[in-house]
Coordinates of C-alpha atoms and ligand atoms in Angstrom, one line a residue:
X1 CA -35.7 0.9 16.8
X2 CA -32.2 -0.2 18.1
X3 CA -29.5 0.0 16.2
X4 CA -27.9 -2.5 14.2
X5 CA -24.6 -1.2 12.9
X6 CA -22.0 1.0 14.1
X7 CA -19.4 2.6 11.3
X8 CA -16.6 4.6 13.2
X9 CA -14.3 6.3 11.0
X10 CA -10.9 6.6 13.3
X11 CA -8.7 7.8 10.2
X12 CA -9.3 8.7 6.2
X13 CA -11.4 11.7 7.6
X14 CA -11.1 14.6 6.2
X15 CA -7.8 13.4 4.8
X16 CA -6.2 11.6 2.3
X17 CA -5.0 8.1 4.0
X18 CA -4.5 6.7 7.6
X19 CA -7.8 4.7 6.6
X20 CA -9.1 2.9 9.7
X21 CA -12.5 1.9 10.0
X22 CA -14.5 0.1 12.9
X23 CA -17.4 -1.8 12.5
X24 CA -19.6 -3.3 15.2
X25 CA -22.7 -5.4 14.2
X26 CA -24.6 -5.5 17.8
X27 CA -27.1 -8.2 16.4
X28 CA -24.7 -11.1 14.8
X29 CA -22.1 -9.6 17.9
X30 CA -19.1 -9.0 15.3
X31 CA -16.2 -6.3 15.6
X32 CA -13.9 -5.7 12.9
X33 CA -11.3 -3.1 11.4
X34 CA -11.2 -2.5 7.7
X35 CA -8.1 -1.1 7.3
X36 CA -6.1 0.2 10.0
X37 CA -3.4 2.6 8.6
X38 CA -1.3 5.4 9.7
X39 CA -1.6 8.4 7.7
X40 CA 2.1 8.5 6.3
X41 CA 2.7 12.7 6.3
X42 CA 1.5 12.4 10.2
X43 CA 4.3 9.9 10.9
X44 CA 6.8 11.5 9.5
X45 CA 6.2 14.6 10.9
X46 CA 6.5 13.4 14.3
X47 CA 9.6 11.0 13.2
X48 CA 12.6 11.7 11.2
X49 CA 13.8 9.3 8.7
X50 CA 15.9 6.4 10.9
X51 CA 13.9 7.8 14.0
X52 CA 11.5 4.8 15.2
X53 CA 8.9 4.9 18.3
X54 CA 9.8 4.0 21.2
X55 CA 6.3 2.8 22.4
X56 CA 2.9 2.2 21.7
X57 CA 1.9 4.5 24.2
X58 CA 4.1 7.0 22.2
X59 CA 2.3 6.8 19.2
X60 CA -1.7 6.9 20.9
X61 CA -0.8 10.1 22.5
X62 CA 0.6 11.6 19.0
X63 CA -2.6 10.7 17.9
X64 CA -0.5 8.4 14.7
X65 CA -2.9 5.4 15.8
X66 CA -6.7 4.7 17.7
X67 CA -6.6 5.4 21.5
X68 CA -8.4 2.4 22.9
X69 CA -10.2 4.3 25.7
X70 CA -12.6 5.6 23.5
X71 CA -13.1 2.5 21.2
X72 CA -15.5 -0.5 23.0
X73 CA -12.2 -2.6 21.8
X74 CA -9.8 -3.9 24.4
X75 CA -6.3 -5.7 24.1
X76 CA -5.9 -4.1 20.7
X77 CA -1.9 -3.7 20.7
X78 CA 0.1 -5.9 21.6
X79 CA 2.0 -6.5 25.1
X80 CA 5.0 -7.5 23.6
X81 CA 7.6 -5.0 24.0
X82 CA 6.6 -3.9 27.4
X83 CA 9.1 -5.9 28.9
X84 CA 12.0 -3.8 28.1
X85 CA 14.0 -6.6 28.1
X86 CA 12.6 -8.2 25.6
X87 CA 12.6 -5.3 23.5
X88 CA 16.2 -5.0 24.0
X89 CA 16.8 -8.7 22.7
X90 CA 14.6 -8.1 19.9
X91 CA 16.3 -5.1 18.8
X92 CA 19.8 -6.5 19.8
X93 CA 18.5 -9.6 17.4
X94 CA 17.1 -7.9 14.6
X95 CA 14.4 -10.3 14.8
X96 CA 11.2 -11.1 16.6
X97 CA 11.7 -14.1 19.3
X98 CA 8.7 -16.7 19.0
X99 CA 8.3 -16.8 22.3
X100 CA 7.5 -13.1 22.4
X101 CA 4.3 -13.5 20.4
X102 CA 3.0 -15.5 23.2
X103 CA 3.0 -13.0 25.6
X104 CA -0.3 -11.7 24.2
X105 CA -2.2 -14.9 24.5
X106 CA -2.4 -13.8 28.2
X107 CA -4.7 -10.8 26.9
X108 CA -7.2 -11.8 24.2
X109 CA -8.9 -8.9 22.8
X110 CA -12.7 -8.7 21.8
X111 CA -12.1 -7.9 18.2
X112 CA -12.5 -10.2 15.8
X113 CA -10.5 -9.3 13.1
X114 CA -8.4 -6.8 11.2
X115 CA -9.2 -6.6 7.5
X116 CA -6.9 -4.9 4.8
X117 CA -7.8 -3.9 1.8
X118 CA -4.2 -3.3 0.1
X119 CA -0.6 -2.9 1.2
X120 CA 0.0 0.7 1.4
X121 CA 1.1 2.4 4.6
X122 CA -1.6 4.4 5.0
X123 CA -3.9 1.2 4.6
X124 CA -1.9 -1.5 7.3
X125 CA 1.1 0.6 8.6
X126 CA -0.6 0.4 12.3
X127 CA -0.5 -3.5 12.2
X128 CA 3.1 -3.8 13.9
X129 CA 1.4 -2.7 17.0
X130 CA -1.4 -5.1 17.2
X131 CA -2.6 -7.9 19.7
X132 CA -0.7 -11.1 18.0
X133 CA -3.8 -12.8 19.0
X134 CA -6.5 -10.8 16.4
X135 CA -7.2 -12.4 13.2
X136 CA -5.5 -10.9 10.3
X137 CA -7.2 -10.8 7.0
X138 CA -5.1 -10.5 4.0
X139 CA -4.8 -11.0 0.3
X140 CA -2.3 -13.8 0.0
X141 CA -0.2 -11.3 -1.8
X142 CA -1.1 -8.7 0.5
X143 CA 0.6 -10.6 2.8
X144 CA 3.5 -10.9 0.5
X145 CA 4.6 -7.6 -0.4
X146 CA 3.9 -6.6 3.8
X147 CA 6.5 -9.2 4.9
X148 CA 9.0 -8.4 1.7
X149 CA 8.9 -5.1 3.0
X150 CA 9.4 -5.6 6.6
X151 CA 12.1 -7.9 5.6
X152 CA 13.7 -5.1 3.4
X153 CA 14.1 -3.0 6.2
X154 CA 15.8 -2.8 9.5
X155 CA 13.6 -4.5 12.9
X156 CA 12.5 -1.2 14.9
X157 CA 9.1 -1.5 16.7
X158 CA 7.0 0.4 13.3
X159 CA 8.7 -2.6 11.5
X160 CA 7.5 -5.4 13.3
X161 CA 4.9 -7.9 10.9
X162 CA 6.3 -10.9 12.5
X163 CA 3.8 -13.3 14.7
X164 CA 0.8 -11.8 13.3
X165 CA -2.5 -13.9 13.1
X166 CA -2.7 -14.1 9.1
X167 CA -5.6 -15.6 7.3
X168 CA -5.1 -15.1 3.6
X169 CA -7.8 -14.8 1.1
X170 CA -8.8 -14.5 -2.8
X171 CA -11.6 -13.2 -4.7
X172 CA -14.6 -15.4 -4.4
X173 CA -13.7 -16.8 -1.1
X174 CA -16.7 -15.7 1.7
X175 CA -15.0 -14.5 5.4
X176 CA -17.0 -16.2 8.3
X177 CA -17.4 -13.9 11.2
X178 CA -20.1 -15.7 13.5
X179 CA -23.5 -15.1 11.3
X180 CA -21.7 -12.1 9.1
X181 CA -20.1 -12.9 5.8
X182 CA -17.9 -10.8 3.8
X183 CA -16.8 -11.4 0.3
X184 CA -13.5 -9.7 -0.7
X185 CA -13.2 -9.0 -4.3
X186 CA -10.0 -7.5 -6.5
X187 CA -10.2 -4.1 -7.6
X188 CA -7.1 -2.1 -9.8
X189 CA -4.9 0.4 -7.8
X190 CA -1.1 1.2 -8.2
X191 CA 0.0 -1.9 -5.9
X192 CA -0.8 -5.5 -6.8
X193 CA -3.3 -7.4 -5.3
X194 CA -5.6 -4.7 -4.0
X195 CA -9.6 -5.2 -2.8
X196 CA -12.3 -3.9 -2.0
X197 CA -15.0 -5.5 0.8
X198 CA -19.1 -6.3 0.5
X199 CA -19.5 -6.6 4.5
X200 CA -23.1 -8.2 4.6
X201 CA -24.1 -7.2 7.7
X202 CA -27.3 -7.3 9.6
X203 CA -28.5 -4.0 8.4
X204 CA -27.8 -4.9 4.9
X205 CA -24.8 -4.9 2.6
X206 CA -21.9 -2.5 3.7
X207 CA -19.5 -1.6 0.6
X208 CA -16.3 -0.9 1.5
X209 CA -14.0 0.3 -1.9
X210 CA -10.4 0.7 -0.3
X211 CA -8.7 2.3 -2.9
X212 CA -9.1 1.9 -6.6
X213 CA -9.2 3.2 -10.4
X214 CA -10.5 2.6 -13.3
X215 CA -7.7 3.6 -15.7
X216 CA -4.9 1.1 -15.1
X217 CA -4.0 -2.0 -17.2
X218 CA -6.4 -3.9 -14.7
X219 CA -9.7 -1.8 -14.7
X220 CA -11.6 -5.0 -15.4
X221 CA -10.8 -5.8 -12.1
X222 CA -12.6 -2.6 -10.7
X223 CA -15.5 -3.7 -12.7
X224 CA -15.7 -7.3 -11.8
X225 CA -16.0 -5.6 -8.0
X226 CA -18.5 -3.5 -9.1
X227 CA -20.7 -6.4 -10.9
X228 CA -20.2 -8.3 -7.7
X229 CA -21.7 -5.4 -5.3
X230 CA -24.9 -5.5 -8.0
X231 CA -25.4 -9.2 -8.5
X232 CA -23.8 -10.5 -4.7
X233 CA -23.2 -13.6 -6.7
X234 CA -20.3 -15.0 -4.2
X235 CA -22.9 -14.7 -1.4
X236 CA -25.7 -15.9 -3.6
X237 CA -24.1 -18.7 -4.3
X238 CA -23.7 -20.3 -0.9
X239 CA -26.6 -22.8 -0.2
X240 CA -27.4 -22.3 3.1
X241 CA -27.6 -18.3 3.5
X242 CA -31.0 -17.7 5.5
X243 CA -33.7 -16.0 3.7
X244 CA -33.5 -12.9 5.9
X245 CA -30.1 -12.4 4.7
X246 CA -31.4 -12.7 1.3
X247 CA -33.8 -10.2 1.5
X248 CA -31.4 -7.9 3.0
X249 CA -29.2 -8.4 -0.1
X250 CA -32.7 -7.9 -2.5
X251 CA -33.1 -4.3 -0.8
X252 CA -29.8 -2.9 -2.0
X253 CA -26.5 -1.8 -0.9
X254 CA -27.1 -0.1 2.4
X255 CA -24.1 2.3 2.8
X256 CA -21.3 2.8 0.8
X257 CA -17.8 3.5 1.9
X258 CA -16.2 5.1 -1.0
X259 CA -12.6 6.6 -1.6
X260 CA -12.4 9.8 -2.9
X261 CA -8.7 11.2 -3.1
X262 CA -9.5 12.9 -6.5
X263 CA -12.9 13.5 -5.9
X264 CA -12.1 17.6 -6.7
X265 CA -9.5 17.2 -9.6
X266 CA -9.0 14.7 -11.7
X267 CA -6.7 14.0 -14.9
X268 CA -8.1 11.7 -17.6
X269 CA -4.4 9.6 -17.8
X270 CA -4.2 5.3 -18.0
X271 CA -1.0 3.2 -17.3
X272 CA -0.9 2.5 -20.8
X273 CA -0.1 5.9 -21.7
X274 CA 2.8 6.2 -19.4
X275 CA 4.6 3.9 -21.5
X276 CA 3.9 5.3 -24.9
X277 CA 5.0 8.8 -23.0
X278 CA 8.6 7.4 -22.1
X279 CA 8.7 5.8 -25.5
X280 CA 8.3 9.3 -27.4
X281 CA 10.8 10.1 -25.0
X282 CA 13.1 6.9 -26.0
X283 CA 12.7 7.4 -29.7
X284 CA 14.5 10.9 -30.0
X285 CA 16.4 10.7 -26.6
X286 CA 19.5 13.1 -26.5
X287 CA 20.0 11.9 -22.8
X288 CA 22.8 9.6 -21.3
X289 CA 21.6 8.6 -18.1
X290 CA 17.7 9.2 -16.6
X291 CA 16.6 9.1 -12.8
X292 CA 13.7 7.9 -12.1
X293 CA 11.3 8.1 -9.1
X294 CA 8.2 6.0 -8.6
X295 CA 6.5 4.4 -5.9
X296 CA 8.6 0.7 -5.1
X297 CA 5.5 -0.9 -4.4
X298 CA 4.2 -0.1 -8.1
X299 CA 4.8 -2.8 -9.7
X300 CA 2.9 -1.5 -12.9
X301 CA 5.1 1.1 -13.4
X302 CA 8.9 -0.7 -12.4
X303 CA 7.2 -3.4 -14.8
X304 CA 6.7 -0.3 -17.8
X305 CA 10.1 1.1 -16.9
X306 CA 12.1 -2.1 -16.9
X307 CA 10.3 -3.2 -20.3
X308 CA 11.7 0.9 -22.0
X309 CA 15.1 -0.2 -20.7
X310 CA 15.3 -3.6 -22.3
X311 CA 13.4 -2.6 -25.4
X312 CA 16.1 0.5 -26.0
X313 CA 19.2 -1.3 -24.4
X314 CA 19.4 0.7 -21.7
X315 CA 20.2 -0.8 -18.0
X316 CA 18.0 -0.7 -15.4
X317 CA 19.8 0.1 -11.8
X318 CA 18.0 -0.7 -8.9
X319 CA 19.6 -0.9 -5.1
X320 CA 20.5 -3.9 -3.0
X321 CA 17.5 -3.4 -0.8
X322 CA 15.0 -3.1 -3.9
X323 CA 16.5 -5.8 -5.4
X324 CA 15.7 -8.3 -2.6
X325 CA 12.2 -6.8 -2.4
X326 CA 11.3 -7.5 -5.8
X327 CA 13.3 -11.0 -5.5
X328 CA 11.1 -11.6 -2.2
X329 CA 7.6 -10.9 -4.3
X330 CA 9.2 -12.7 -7.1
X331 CA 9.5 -15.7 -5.5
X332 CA 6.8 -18.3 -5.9
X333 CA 4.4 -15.4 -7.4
X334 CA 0.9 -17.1 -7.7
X335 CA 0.4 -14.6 -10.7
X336 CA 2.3 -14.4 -13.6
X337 CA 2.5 -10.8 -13.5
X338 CA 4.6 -11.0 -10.7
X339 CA 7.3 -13.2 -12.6
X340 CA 7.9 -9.5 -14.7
X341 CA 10.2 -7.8 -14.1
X342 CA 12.3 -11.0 -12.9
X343 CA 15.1 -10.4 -10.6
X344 CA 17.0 -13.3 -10.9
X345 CA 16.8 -13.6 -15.0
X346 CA 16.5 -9.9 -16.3
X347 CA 19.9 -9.2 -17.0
X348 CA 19.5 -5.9 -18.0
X349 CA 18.7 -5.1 -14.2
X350 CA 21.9 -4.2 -12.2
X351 CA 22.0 -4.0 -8.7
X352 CA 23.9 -1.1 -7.4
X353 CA 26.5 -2.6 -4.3
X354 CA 27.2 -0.3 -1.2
X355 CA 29.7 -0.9 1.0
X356 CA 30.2 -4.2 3.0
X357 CA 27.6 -6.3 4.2
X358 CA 25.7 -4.5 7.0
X359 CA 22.7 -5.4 6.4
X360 CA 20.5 -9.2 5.6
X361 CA 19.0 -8.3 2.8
X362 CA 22.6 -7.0 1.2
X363 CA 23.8 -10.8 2.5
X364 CA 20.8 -12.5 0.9
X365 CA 20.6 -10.7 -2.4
X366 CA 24.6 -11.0 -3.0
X367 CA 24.1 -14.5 -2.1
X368 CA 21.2 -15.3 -4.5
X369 CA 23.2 -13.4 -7.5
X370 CA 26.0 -14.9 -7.0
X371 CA 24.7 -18.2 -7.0
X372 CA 23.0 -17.9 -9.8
X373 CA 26.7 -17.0 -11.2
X374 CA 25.5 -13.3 -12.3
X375 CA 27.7 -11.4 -10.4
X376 CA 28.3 -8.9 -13.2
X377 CA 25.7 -7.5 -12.5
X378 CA 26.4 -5.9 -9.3
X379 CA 27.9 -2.3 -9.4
X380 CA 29.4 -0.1 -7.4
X381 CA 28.6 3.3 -6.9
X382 CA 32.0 4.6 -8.3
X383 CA 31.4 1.9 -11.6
X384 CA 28.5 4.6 -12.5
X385 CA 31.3 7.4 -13.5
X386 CA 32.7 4.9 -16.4
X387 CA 29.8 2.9 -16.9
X388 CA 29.6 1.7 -20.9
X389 CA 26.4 2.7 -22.5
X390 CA 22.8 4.4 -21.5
X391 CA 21.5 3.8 -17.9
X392 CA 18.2 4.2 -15.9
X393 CA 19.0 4.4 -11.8
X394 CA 15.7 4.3 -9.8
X395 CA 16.0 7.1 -7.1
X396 CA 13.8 7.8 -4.1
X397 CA 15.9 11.0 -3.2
X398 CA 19.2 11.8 -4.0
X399 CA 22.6 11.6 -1.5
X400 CA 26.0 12.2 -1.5
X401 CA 27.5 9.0 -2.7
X402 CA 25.2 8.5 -5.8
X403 CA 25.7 12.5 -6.3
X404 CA 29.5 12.3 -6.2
X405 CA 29.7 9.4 -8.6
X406 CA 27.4 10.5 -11.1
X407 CA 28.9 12.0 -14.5
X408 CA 27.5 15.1 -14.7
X409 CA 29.7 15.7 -18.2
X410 CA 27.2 13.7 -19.4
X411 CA 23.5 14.5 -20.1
X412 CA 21.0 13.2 -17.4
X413 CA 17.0 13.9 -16.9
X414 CA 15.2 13.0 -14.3
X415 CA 11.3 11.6 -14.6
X416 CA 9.1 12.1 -11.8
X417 CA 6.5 9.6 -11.7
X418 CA 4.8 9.3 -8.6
X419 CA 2.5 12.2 -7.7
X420 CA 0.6 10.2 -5.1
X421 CA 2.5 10.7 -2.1
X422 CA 0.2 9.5 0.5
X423 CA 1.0 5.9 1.4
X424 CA 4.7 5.0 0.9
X425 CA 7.1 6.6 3.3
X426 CA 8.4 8.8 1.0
X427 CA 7.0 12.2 1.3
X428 CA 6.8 14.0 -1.7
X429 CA 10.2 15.5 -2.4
X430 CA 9.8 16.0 -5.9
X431 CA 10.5 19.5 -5.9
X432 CA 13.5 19.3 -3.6
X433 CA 15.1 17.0 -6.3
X434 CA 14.2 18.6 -9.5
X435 CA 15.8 22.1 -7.7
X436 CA 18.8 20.5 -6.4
X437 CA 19.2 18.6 -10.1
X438 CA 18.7 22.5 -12.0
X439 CA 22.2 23.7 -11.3
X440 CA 23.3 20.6 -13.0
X441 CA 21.8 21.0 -16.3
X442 CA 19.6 17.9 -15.8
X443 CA 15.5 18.6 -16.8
X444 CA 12.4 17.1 -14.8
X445 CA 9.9 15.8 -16.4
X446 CA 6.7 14.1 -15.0
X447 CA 5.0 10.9 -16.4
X448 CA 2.5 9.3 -14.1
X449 CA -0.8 7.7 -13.9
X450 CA -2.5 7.8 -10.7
X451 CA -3.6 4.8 -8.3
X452 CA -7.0 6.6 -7.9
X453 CA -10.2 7.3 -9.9
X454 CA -10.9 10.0 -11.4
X455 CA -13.8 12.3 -10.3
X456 CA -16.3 10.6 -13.2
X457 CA -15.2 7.3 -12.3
X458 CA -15.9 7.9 -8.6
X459 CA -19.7 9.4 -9.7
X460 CA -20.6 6.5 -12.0
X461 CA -19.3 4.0 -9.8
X462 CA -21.5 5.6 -6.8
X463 CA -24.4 5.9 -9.1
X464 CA -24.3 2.4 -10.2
X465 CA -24.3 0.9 -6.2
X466 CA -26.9 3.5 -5.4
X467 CA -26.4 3.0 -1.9
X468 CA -28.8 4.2 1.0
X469 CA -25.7 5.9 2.3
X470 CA -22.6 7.1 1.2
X471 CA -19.5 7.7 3.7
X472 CA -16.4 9.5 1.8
X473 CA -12.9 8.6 3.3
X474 CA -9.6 9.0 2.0
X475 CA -10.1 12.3 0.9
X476 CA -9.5 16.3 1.4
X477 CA -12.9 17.2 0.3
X478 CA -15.6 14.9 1.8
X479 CA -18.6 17.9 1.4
X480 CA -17.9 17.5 -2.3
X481 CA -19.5 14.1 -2.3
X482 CA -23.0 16.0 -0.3
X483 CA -23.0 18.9 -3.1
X484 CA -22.7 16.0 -5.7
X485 CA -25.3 14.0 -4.5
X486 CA -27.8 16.7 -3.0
X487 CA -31.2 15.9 -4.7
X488 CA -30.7 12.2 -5.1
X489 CA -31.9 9.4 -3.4
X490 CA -28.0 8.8 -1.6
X491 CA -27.7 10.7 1.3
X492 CA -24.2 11.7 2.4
X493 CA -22.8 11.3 5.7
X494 CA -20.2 13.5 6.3
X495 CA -17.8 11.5 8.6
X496 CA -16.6 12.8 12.4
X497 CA -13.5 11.2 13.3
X498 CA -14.3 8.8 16.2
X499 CA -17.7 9.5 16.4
X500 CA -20.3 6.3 15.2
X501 CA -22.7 6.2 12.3
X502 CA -25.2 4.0 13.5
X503 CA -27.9 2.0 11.2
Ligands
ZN601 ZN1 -3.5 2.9 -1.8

C-alpha cells in the first residue's frame, strides 16, 4: 500500500516549543504547516537582545528555522530583502514598502498554506520570513495580537508581519484545501484566542492540539474541542462531504498530535486561584509598592492583576510600549473579554513616560491619551520616588532608570508569575531578579497558573480521542507518552526531527 500521509515534525521535538509541523496529503495533493515557530531559548542564544538577523540564510544555517533543501517545499521564505537596497529603505523607513511584497509573486511556492494555532513565539515567530505569496491561516485575533506586537516593536527583519497572505478564521468555520477540510476549534491556553486543528485528511482525521489546559477560566473551551474531535459535528454538518470521507471520520481519530510540556510534572493550580492568592496577599499587605512579572501576552493574568489594583486602590503601572499593545488589542475587540482591562477608560492604569518621542508607538499612545484628555496619567520615571499612595509597576527585568527612581525606603515585593518561559522573548530571568532585588530588602514570591495541562489532563484527554497514533511535541520528555501508553491500543511514535511519519 502507498502511502497517504506524511507528518514531518521540523521543531517541538524533543523540546519544549519551536512547534513546526509539515503535512503532505499525496492523495487530495495538499501541503501545509501547522505551526511554524522558532523555539524562543534557540534565538536568543544565537542573538542578543537588540541584535536582529541579518538574513534568512543566517538563520537556516543556525538551524532557528526549516532548511528548504530537505523539505519537498520550495519558495518558502520570502525574496524580499535580498535586494539589499530594499532592505536598506525598509529599515531606513521603519516600515515595509508595498511594493516589496510583490517581489515574491515572481516565486510562488508549492505550499498551500501556513496554519497557526496561537500567537506565541514559539508557535508563528518564523512567519516574518515567509513567501508573501503562502496563505496564512489565523484566528482573527491571532492575527491581532501578531500585528499589535509587531507594531509594538521596532522594524528589523525577525519583526516583519507586514504583507502576509492572512485568512482569518473562527470556531466552526471548515478550511478548504482542494478535497481536505480542516475545522479549527478554540481551546484555553495563557493567550487569548488559541486552537487546536481536526485535519481530515485522506488517511483519516489528524488531531492537532497546539497548546492547551484545562484549568483556566476558559477550560470549557478545551472541552468543546475535545467534543468536536468525538462527534466531528462541524464536518458532519456540511451536506455535500462524500461518503468516503465519512467513513473515514466513522473509523476514529487516526493520529493524534498532542502537546505535552508537563507531561513529567504537573501542579494541580487554576487561574482562579491566582487571584484569591494575591487577594490573601492584598488583605494583610505590609507592602508599598509590588513588581510584577508575567507574560504581556496573558491577558488572563494582566486582566486578574489590574482587577487587585482597582479593587484595593492601588495603581497599575504599565510602559508606553505595553500600553499601546493592549490599546492595539483593545481596539474593536470582537470579544468582550478583550474590552477588560481597558486602556483608554481604566484610570487606575498609569503609563510610565520615557524620555522624548523615539519611538511610534510612544507618538501614538501619548497621542491617544491625550486626546482623550487623561494625560494625568502619564508618569515619569522620577514621579515613582514621590508617587502618593500604593503602586503595582509590571516589570519584564529590571534597569537602571526604573532601579534609580524606585524608593527603596519604602517596602517593595516582587511577584513572579510566569514560570513558562518558552514562547515570549523573555527568557526566564526570574532568579536574576529576585537575587539582584535580595540586597534591597524586597521578597519574591511566585503566583502562577500555567498555560499547559497537567499530566492527568493530558492522559484523559488522550484516552478520550483514542487515536490510532499518538505523536508528542512540545515537550522534554516524549518516551513518557510510549511508557504511558505501552499496553494500549495507541501506539506512540516517538518523533525524529525532519524525518516523515508516513500513513
Ligand atoms: Zn503557547
Amino acid at each position: 500500500m502507498t502511502e497517504q500521509v506524511a507528518i514531518r515534525l521540523l521543531g517541538g521535538v524533543d523540546e519544549v516549543g519551536g512547534n513546526s509541523v509539515l503535512l503532505e496529503d499525496f492523495t487530495y495533493d495538499v501541503k501545509l504547516f501547522l505551526d511554524f515557530g522558532i523555539k524562543i531559548g534557540n534565538f536568543y542564544e544565537c542573538y542578543e537582545r537588540g541584535q536582529h538577523p541579518s538574513c534568512i540564510e543566517e538563520l537556516v544555517d543556525l538551524n532557528l528555522i526549516p532548511n528548504e533543501d530537505s523539505i519537498p517545499i520550495n519558495n518558502l521564505y520570502t525574496r524580499e530583502f535580498e535586494n539589499a537596497k530594499v532592505r536598506a529603505k525598509a529599515i531606513k523607513n521603519a516600515q515595509t514598502p508595498a511594493e516589496k511584497h510583490m517581489i515574491d509573486q515572481n516565486y510562488p511556492s508549492n505550499l498551500d498554506a501556513i496554519l497557526i494555532s496561537h500567537s506565541h513565539k514559539d508557535h508563528y515567530f518564523g512567519l516574518s520570513f515567509v513567501n508573501r505569496t503562502i496563505p496564512l491561516c489565523t484566528g482573527e485575533v491571532t492575527k491581532k495580537i501578531i500585528m499589535a506586537s509587531c507594531k509594538s516593536a521596532k522594524f528589523s527583519l525577525d519583526n516583519n508581519f507586514e504583507g502576509l497572505n492572512w485568512h482569518t478564521f473562527r470556531t466552526g468555520d471548515i478550511l478548504h484545501f482542494k478535497d481536505m477540510r480542516i475545522v479549527p476549534f478554540h481551546v484555553d491556553h495563557s493567550i487569548p484566542a488559541a486552537y487546536g486543528f481536526i485535519v481530515y485528511s485522506s488517511a483519516g482525521p489528524i488531531v492537532y492540539t497546539g497548546d492547551f489546559r484545562m484549568h483556566g477560566p476558559l477550560s470549557h473551551m478545551t472541552r468543546d474541542f475535545l467534543n468536536e474531535i468525538k462527534t466531528n459535528k462541524v464536518c458532519l454538518s456540511i451536506s455535500d462531504l462524500p461518503q468516503e470521507q465519512k467513513s473515514l471520520i466513522s473509523e476514529g481519530v487516526k493520529v493524534l498530535i498532542c502537546e505535552g510540556t508537563h507531561i513529567q510534572k504537573g501542579m494541580v493550580e487554576s487561574e482562579e486561584n491566582v487571584e484569591s492568592d494575591l487577594t490573601r496577599i492584598f488583605e494583610s499587605n505590609p507592602f508599598d509598592f509590588i513588581l510584577v512579572k508575567y507574560d504581556r501576552v496573558d491577558w488572563d493574568r494582566f486582566r486578574t492583576f489590574s482587577h487587585i489594583a482597582n479593587k484595593y486602590g492601588w495603581k497599575y503601572i504599565i510602559t508606553e510600549k505595553d500600553a499601546y499593545f493592549y490599546y492595539l488589542l483593545n481596539k474593536g475587540a470582537i470579544h468582550e473579554t478583550m474590552m477588560d482591562p481597558n486602556i483608554l477608560e481604566d484610570d487606575h492604569i498609569y503609563i510610565l513616560k520615557r524620555g522624548s518621542i523615539r519611538y511610534k508607538w510612544q507618538e501614538k499612545i501619548r497621542q491617544i491619551i491625550y486626546k482623550r484628555g487623561k494625560a494625568d496619567r502619564f508618569l515619569e520615571y522620577r514621579d515613582l520616588k514621590s508617587l502618593e499612595g500604593k503602586f503595582l509597576i509590571y516589570i519584564t527585568h529590571l534597569h537602571n532608570t526604573l532601579m534609580n527612581n524606585l524608593d527603596f525606603a519604602r517596602r517593595g515585593l516582587f511577584i513572579s508569575s510566569s514560570i513558562d518561559p518558552y514562547s515570549e522573548e523573555f527568557f526566564d530571568n526570574t532568579q536574576t531578579i529576585r537575587r539582584e532585588l535580595e540586597p534591597y530588602g524586597i521578597p519574591a514570591y511566585r503566583v502562577h497558573a500555567s498555560g499547559h495541562a497537567t499530566p492527568h489532563d493530558i492522559i484523559n484527554l488522550i484516552e478520550e480521542v483514542k487515536p490510532k497514533f499518538l505523536i508528542p511535541i512540545h515537550t522534554e520528555h516524549p518516551k513518557f507518552f510510549r511508557t504511558l501508553f505501552q499496553g494500549t491500543n495507541i501506539q506512540v511514535i516517538l518523533p525524529i526531527k525532519n524525518k516523515a511519519f508516513e500513513i
